[in-house]
Coordinates of N, CA and C in Angstrom, one line a residue:
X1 N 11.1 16.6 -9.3 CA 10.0 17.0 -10.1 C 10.6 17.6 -11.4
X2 N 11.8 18.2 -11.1 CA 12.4 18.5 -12.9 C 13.6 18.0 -13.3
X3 N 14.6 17.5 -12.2 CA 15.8 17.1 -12.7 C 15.8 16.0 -13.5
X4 N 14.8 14.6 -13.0 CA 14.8 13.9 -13.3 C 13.7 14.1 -15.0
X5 N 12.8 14.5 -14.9 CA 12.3 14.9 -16.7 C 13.2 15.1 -17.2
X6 N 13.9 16.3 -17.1 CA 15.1 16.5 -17.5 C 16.2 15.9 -18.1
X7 N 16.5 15.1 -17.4 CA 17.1 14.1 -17.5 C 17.5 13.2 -18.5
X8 N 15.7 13.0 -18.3 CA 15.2 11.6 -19.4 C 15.5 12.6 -20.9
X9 N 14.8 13.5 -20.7 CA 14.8 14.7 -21.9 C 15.8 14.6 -22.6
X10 N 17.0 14.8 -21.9 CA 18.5 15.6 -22.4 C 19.2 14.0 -22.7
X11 N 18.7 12.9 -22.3 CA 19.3 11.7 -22.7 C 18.7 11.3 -23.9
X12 N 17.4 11.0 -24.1 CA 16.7 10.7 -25.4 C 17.2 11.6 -26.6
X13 N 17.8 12.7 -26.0 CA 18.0 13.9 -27.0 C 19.5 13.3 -27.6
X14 N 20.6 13.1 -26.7 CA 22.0 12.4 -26.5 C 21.5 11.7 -27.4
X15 N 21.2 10.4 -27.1 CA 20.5 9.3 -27.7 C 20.9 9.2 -29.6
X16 N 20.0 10.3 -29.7 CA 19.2 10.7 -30.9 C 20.8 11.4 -31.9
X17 N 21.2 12.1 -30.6 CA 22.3 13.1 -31.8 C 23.2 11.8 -31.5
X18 N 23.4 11.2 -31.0 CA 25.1 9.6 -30.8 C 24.7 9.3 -31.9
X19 N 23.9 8.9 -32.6 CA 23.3 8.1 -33.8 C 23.6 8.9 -35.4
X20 N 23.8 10.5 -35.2 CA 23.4 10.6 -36.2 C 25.2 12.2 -36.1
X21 N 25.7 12.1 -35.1 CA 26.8 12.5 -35.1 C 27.7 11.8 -34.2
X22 N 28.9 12.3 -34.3 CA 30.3 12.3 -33.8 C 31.0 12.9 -33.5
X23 N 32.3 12.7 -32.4 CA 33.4 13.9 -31.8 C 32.7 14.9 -31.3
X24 N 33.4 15.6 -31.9 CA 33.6 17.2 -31.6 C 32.2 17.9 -32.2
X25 N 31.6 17.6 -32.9 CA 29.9 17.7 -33.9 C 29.1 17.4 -32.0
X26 N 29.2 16.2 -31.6 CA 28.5 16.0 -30.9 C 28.4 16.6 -29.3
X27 N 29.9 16.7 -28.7 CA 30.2 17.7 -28.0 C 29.4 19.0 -28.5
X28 N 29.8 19.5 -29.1 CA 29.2 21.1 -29.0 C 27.7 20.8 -29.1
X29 N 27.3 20.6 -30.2 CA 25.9 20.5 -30.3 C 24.9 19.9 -28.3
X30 N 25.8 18.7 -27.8 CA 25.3 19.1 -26.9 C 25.6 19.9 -25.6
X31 N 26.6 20.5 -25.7 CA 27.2 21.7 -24.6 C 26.3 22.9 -25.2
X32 N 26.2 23.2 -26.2 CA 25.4 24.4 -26.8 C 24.0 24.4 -25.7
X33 N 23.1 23.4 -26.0 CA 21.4 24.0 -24.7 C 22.0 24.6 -23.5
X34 N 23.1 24.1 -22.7 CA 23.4 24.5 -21.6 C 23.8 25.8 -21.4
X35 N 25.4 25.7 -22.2 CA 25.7 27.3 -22.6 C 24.6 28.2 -22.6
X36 N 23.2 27.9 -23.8 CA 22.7 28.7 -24.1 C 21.7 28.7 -22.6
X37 N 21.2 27.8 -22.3 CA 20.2 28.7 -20.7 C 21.0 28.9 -19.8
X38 N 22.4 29.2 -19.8 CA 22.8 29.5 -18.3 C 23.5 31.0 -18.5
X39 N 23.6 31.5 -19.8 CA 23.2 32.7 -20.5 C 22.0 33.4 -20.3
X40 N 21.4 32.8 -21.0 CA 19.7 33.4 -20.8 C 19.3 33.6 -19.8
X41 N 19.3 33.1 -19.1 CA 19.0 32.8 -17.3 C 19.6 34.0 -16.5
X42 N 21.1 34.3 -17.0 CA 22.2 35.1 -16.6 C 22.0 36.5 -16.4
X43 N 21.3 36.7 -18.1 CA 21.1 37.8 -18.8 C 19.7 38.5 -19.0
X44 N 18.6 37.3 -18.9 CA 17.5 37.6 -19.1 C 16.7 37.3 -18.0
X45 N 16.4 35.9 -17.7 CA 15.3 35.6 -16.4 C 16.1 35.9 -15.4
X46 N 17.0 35.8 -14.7 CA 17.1 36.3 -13.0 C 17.0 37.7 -13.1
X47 N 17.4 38.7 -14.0 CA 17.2 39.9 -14.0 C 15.8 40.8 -14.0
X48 N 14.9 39.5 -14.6 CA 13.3 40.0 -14.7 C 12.9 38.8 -14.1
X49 N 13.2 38.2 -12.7 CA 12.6 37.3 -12.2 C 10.9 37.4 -11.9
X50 N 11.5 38.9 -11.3 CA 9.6 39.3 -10.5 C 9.0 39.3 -11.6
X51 N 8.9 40.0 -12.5 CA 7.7 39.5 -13.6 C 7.8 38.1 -14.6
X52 N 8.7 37.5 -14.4 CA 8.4 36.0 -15.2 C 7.4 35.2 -14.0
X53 N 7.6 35.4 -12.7 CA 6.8 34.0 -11.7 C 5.7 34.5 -11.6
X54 N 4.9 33.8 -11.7 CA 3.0 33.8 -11.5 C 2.6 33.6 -9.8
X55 N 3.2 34.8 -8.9 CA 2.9 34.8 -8.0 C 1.8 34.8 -7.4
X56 N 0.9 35.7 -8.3 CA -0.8 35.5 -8.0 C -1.7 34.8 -8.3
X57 N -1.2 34.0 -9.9 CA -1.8 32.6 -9.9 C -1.7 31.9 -9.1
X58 N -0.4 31.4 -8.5 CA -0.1 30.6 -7.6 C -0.5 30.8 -6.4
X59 N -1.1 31.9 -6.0 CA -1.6 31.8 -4.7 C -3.1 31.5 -4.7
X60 N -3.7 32.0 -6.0 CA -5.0 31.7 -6.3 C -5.3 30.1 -6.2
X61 N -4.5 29.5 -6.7 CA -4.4 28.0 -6.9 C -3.7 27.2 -6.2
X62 N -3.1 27.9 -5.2 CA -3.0 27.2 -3.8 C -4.0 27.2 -2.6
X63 N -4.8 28.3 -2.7 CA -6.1 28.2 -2.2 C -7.1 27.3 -2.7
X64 N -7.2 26.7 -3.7 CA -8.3 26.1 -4.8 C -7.7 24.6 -4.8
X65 N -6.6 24.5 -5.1 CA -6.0 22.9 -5.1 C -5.3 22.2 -3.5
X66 N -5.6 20.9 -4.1 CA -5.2 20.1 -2.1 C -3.9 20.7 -1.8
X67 N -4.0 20.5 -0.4 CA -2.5 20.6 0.1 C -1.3 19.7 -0.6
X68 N -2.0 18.5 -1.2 CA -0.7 18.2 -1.4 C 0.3 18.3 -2.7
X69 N -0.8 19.5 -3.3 CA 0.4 20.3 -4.8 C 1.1 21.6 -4.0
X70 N 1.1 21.5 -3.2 CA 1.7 22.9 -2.6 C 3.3 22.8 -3.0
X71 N 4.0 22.1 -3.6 CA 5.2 21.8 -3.5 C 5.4 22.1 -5.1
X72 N 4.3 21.1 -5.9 CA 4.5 21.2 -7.5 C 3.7 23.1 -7.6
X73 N 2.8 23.5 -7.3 CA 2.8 25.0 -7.0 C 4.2 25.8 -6.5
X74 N 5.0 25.4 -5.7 CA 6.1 26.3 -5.8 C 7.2 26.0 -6.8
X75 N 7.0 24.8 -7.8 CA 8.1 24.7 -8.5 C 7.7 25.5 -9.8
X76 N 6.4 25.7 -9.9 CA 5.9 26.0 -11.0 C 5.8 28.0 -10.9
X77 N 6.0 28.0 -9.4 CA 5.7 29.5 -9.2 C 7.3 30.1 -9.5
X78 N 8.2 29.5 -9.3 CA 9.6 29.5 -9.0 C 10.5 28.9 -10.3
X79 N 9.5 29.3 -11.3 CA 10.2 28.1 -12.1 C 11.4 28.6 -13.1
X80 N 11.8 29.8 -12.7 CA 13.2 30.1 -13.5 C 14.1 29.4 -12.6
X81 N 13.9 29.3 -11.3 CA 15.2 29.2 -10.3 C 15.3 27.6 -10.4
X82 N 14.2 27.1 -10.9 CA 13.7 25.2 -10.7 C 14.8 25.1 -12.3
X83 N 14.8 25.6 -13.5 CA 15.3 25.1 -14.3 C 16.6 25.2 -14.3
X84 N 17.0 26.7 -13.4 CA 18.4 26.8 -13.1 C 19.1 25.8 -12.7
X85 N 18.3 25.6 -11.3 CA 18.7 24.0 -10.5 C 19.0 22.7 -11.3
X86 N 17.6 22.2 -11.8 CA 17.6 21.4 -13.0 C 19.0 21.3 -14.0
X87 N 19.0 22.5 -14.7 CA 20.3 22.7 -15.7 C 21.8 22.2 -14.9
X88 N 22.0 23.4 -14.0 CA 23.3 22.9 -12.9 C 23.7 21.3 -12.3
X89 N 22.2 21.0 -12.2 CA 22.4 19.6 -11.9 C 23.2 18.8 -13.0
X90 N 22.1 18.6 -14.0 CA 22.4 18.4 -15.3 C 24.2 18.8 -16.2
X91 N 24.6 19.3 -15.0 CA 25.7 20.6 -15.6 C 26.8 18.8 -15.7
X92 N 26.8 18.7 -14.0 CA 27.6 17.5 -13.6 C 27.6 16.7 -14.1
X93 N 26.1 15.7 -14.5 CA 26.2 14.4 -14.7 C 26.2 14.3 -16.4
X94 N 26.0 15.5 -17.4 CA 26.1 15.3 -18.7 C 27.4 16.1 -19.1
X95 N 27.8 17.3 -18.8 CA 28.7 17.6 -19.8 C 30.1 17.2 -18.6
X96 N 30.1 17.6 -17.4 CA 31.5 17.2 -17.0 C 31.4 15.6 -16.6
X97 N 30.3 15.4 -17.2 CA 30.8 13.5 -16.7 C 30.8 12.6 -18.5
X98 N 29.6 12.8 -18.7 CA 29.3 12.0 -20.5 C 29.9 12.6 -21.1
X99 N 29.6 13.7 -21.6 CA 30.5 14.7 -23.0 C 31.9 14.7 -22.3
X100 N 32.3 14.6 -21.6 CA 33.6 14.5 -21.5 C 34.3 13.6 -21.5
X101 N 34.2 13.1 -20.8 CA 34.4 11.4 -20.9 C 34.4 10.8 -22.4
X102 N 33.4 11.2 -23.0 CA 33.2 10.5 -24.6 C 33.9 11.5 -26.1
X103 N 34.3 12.8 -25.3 CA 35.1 13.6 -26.0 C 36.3 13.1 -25.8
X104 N 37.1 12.7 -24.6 CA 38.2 12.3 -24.2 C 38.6 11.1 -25.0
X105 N 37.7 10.0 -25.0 CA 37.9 8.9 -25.8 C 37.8 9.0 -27.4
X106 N 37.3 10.3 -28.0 CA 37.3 10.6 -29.1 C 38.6 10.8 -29.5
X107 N 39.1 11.7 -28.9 CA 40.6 12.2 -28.8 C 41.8 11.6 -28.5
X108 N 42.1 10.7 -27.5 CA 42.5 10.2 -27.0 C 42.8 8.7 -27.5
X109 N 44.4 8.1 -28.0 CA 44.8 6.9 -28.6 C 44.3 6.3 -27.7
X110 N 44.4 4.6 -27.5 CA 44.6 3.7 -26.7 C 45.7 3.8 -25.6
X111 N 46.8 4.0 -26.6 CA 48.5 4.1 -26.2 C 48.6 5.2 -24.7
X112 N 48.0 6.4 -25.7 CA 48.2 7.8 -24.9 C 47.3 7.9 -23.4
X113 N 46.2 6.7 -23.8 CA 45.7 7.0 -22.4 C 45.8 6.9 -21.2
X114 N 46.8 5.6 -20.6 CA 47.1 5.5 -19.6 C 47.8 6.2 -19.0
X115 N 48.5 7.2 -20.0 CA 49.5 8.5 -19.1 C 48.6 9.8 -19.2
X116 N 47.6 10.1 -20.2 CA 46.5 11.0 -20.0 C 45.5 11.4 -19.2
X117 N 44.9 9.8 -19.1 CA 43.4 10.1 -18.0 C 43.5 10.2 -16.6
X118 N 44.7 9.6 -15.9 CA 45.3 10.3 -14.7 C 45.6 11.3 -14.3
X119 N 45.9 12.1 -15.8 CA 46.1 14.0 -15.9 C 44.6 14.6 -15.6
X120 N 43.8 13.7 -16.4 CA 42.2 14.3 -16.7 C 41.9 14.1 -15.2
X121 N 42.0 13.3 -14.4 CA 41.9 13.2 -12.9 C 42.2 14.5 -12.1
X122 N 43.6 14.1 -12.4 CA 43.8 15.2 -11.4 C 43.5 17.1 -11.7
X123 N 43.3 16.8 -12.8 CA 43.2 18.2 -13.4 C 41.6 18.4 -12.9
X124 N 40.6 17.3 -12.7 CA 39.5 17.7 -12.3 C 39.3 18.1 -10.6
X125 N 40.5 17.7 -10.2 CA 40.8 17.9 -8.9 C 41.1 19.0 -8.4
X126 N 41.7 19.7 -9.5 CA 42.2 20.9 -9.1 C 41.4 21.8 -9.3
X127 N 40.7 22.0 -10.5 CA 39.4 22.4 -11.0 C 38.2 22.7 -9.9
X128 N 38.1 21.4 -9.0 CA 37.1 21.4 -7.7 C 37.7 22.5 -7.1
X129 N 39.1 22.3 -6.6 CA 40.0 23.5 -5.8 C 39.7 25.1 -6.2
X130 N 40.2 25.1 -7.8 CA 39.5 26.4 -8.5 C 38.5 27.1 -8.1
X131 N 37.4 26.4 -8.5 CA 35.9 26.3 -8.1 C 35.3 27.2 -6.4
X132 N 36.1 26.3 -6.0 CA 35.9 26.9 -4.4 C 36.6 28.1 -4.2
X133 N 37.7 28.2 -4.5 CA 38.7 29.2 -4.2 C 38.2 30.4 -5.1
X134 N 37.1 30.2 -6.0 CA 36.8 31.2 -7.1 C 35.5 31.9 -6.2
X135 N 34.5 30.7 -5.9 CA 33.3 31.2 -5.1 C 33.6 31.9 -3.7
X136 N 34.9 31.9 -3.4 CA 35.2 32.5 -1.7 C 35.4 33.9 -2.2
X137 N 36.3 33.8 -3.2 CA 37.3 35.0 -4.0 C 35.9 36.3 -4.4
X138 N 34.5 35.5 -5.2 CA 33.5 36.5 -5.5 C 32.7 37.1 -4.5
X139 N 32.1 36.0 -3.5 CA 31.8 36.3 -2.6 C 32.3 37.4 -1.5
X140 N 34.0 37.3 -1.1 CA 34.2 37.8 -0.4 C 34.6 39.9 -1.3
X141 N 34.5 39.7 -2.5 CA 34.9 40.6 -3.5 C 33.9 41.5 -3.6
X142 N 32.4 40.8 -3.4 CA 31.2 41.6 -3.6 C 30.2 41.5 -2.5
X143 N 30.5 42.1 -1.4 CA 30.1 41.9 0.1 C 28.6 42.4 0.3
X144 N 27.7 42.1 1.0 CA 26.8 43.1 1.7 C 27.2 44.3 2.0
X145 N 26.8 45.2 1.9 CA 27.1 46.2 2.6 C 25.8 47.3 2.9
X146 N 26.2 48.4 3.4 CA 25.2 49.4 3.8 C 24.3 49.9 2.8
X147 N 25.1 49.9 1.5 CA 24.8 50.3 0.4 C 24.3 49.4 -0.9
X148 N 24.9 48.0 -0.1 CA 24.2 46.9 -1.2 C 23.5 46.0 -0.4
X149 N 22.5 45.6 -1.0 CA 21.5 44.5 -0.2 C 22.3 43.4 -0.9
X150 N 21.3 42.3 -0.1 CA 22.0 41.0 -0.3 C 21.8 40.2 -1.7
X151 N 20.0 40.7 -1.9 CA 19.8 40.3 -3.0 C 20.5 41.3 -4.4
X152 N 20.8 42.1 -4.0 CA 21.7 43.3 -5.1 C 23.4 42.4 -5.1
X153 N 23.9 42.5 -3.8 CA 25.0 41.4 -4.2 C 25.2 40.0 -4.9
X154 N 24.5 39.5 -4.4 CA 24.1 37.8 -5.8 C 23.9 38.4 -6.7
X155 N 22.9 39.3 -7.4 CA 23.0 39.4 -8.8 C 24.4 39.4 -9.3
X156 N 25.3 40.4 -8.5 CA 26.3 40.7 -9.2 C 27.6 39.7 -8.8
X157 N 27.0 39.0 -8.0 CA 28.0 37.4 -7.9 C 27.5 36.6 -8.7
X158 N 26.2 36.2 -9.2 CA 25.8 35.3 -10.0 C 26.4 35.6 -11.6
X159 N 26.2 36.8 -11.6 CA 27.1 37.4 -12.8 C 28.0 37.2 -13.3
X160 N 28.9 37.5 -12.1 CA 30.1 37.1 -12.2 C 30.5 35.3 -12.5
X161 N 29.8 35.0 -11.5 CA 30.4 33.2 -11.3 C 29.5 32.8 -13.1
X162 N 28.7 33.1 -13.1 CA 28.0 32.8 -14.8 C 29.0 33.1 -15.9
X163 N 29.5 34.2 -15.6 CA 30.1 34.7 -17.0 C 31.6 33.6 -17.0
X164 N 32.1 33.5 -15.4 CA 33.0 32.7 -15.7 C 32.8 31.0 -16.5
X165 N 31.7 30.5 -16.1 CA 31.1 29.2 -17.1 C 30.7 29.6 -18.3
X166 N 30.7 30.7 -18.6 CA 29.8 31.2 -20.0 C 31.6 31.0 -20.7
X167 N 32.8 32.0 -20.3 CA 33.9 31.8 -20.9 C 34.7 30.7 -21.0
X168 N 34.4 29.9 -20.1 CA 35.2 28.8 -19.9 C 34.9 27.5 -20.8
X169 N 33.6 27.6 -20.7 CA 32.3 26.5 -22.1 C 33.1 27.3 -23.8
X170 N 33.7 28.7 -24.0 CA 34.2 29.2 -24.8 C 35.2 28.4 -25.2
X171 N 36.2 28.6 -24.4 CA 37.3 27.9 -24.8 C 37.5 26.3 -24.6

């Protein structure tokens, strides 16, 4: 219900800027929407989640509409955490698969690539490794406890694992 809009969205959009930019212009310009909502999101909507969702609309209008929008009603009631999804999804198949890929070939001779893109391989390999070894590392760093609920600890793992993509899109 959103990844795929999305999708189409953020490609027509690609589309539009391939035509009218290049390199490193086109890289950022499209890493920039992402950066910018997984910031915003970070900093502004999961923080004020309870008052962005229309929890009472949605229940009004789940009484009033068929059973079978009960689904598009929860995406629409939920819909900071639906775009988050959406974006993340989007995270994989545009900037670490297209914008990279087409940045790499921007940069990257003919010559030089057959001993480079096997580096780009494995370096994404390790990266996966990173990744997990980063999520065990926060997780296990900012625990449940007596004193913290669970939804108080994700904030401040979400925080954390965010700000690490927010720096890393930096450099």
């Amino acid at each position: 219900w959103a990844v795929l809009p999305l999708s189409i969205v953020v490609l027509a959009v690609y589309s539009v800027a391939s035509q009218r930019m290049f390199g490193r212009g086109l890289f950022y310009v499209s890493l920039a929407p992402f950066v910018a909502f997984f910031a915003v999101f970070t900093f502004v909507l999961y923080p004020n989640h309870a008052s962005l969702h229309p929890h009472a609309l949605i229940t009004q209008l789940t009484a009033t509409l068929p059973p079978g929008l009960t689904g598009l009603l929860a995406i629409i009631d939920n819909w900071t955490y639906t775009l988050f999804y959406a974006f993340a999804e989007l995270w994989g198949d545009v900037v670490l698969s297209l914008l990279f890929w087409a940045y790499a070939n921007d940069t990257t001779t003919l010559e030089d690539a057959a001993l480079v893109y096997p580096l780009f391989g494995i370096g994404a390999n390790i990266a996966q490794y990173v990744g997990g070894v980063l999520l065990c590392f926060v997780r296990t760093a900012v625990p449940v406890t007596a004193t913290r609920s669970a939804d108080a600890a994700w904030d401040i793992q979400l925080r954390i694992l965010m700000s690490c993509v927010l720096v890393g899109s930096a450099v």
